[in-house]
Amino acid sequence: EAVLLLLELLIVVIPDDILERIDPDNLEALKGILKEDPRPSYQNDPDRVYGLNYAGMNIRFTVSQGVLTVCDASREEKESTR
């Protein structure tokens, strides 16, 4: 029995100043993950800032009316192992 799943893909917006912080080799894969809406399915708060760790980067984003906007991208902090 076949199951048909319809995914609503998000439009992904990454401002230029944030785009330059993301490794170009990881950009297309990151966009692919983001457009599939990585939020928990029970979350739909347009004012909430969500987070995703990908390829050593901490990606922060908001989602409103089908548009995911990246609002920050920074290198993950390495935990000190003393």
mmCIF file of C-alpha atoms in Angstrom:
data_model
loop_
_atom_site.group_PDB
_atom_site.id
_atom_site.type_symbol
_atom_site.label_atom_id
_atom_site.label_comp_id
_atom_site.label_asym_id
_atom_site.label_seq_id
_atom_site.Cartn_x
_atom_site.Cartn_y
_atom_site.Cartn_z
ATOM 1 C CA GLU A 1 0.000 0.000 0.000
ATOM 2 C CA ALA A 2 1.500 3.307 -1.081
ATOM 3 C CA VAL A 3 1.381 6.331 1.161
ATOM 4 C CA LEU A 4 1.471 9.775 -0.378
ATOM 5 C CA LEU A 5 2.973 12.511 1.756
ATOM 6 C CA LEU A 6 2.621 16.091 0.646
ATOM 7 C CA LEU A 7 5.318 18.307 2.058
ATOM 8 C CA GLU A 8 4.881 22.034 2.060
ATOM 9 C CA LEU A 9 8.335 23.388 1.380
ATOM 10 C CA LEU A 10 9.295 26.706 2.909
ATOM 11 C CA ILE A 11 10.887 29.599 1.064
ATOM 12 C CA VAL A 12 14.350 30.078 2.605
ATOM 13 C CA VAL A 13 15.735 33.612 2.990
ATOM 14 C CA ILE A 14 19.359 34.104 4.088
ATOM 15 C CA PRO A 15 20.464 37.759 4.257
ATOM 16 C CA ASP A 16 23.795 38.532 2.527
ATOM 17 C CA ASP A 17 25.634 39.415 5.752
ATOM 18 C CA ILE A 18 24.769 35.971 7.163
ATOM 19 C CA LEU A 19 25.284 34.170 3.857
ATOM 20 C CA GLU A 20 28.954 35.154 3.792
ATOM 21 C CA ARG A 21 29.497 33.317 7.112
ATOM 22 C CA ILE A 22 28.264 29.980 5.725
ATOM 23 C CA ASP A 23 30.686 27.652 3.937
ATOM 24 C CA PRO A 24 29.630 27.565 0.255
ATOM 25 C CA ASP A 25 30.246 23.785 0.208
ATOM 26 C CA ASN A 26 27.474 23.332 2.812
ATOM 27 C CA LEU A 27 25.033 25.961 1.557
ATOM 28 C CA GLU A 28 22.829 23.892 -0.773
ATOM 29 C CA ALA A 29 22.486 21.044 1.731
ATOM 30 C CA LEU A 30 21.623 23.534 4.485
ATOM 31 C CA LYS A 31 18.964 25.176 2.295
ATOM 32 C CA GLY A 32 17.531 21.717 1.577
ATOM 33 C CA ILE A 33 17.197 20.974 5.290
ATOM 34 C CA LEU A 34 15.699 24.384 6.074
ATOM 35 C CA LYS A 35 13.101 24.328 3.291
ATOM 36 C CA GLU A 36 11.704 21.072 4.721
ATOM 37 C CA ASP A 37 10.902 22.896 8.002
ATOM 38 C CA PRO A 38 13.130 21.482 10.773
ATOM 39 C CA ARG A 39 10.888 22.833 13.558
ATOM 40 C CA PRO A 40 9.052 20.430 15.867
ATOM 41 C CA SER A 41 5.658 19.735 14.256
ATOM 42 C CA TYR A 42 3.801 21.150 17.278
ATOM 43 C CA GLN A 43 5.559 24.543 16.958
ATOM 44 C CA ASN A 44 4.101 27.322 14.832
ATOM 45 C CA ASP A 45 5.047 30.565 16.571
ATOM 46 C CA PRO A 46 6.143 33.305 14.118
ATOM 47 C CA ASP A 47 7.882 35.240 16.925
ATOM 48 C CA ARG A 48 9.972 32.315 18.144
ATOM 49 C CA VAL A 49 13.622 31.968 17.120
ATOM 50 C CA TYR A 50 14.483 28.338 16.391
ATOM 51 C CA GLY A 51 17.936 26.789 16.283
ATOM 52 C CA LEU A 52 19.698 24.131 14.245
ATOM 53 C CA ASN A 53 23.278 22.893 14.452
ATOM 54 C CA TYR A 54 24.695 21.996 11.047
ATOM 55 C CA ALA A 55 28.288 21.502 9.823
ATOM 56 C CA GLY A 56 29.784 23.187 12.875
ATOM 57 C CA MET A 57 27.426 26.147 12.619
ATOM 58 C CA ASN A 58 24.681 27.275 14.982
ATOM 59 C CA ILE A 59 21.877 28.429 12.650
ATOM 60 C CA ARG A 60 19.063 30.573 14.111
ATOM 61 C CA PHE A 61 15.866 31.209 12.158
ATOM 62 C CA THR A 62 12.227 32.295 12.289
ATOM 63 C CA VAL A 63 9.281 31.008 10.247
ATOM 64 C CA SER A 64 6.263 33.059 9.278
ATOM 65 C CA GLN A 65 3.674 32.523 6.520
ATOM 66 C CA GLY A 66 5.712 29.915 4.644
ATOM 67 C CA VAL A 67 8.990 31.848 4.758
ATOM 68 C CA LEU A 68 11.970 30.711 6.840
ATOM 69 C CA THR A 69 14.385 33.578 7.519
ATOM 70 C CA VAL A 70 17.855 32.870 8.886
ATOM 71 C CA CYS A 71 18.616 35.517 11.524
ATOM 72 C CA ASP A 72 22.054 34.314 12.661
ATOM 73 C CA ALA A 73 24.796 31.838 11.806
ATOM 74 C CA SER A 74 27.786 31.386 14.063
ATOM 75 C CA ARG A 75 30.480 28.786 14.693
ATOM 76 C CA GLU A 76 29.556 26.318 17.415
ATOM 77 C CA GLU A 77 31.500 26.843 20.618
ATOM 78 C CA LYS A 78 33.709 23.877 21.475
ATOM 79 C CA GLU A 79 33.264 22.725 25.053
ATOM 80 C CA SER A 80 36.408 22.861 27.121
ATOM 81 C CA THR A 81 37.612 19.437 28.292
ATOM 82 C CA ARG A 82 39.770 20.117 31.304
#
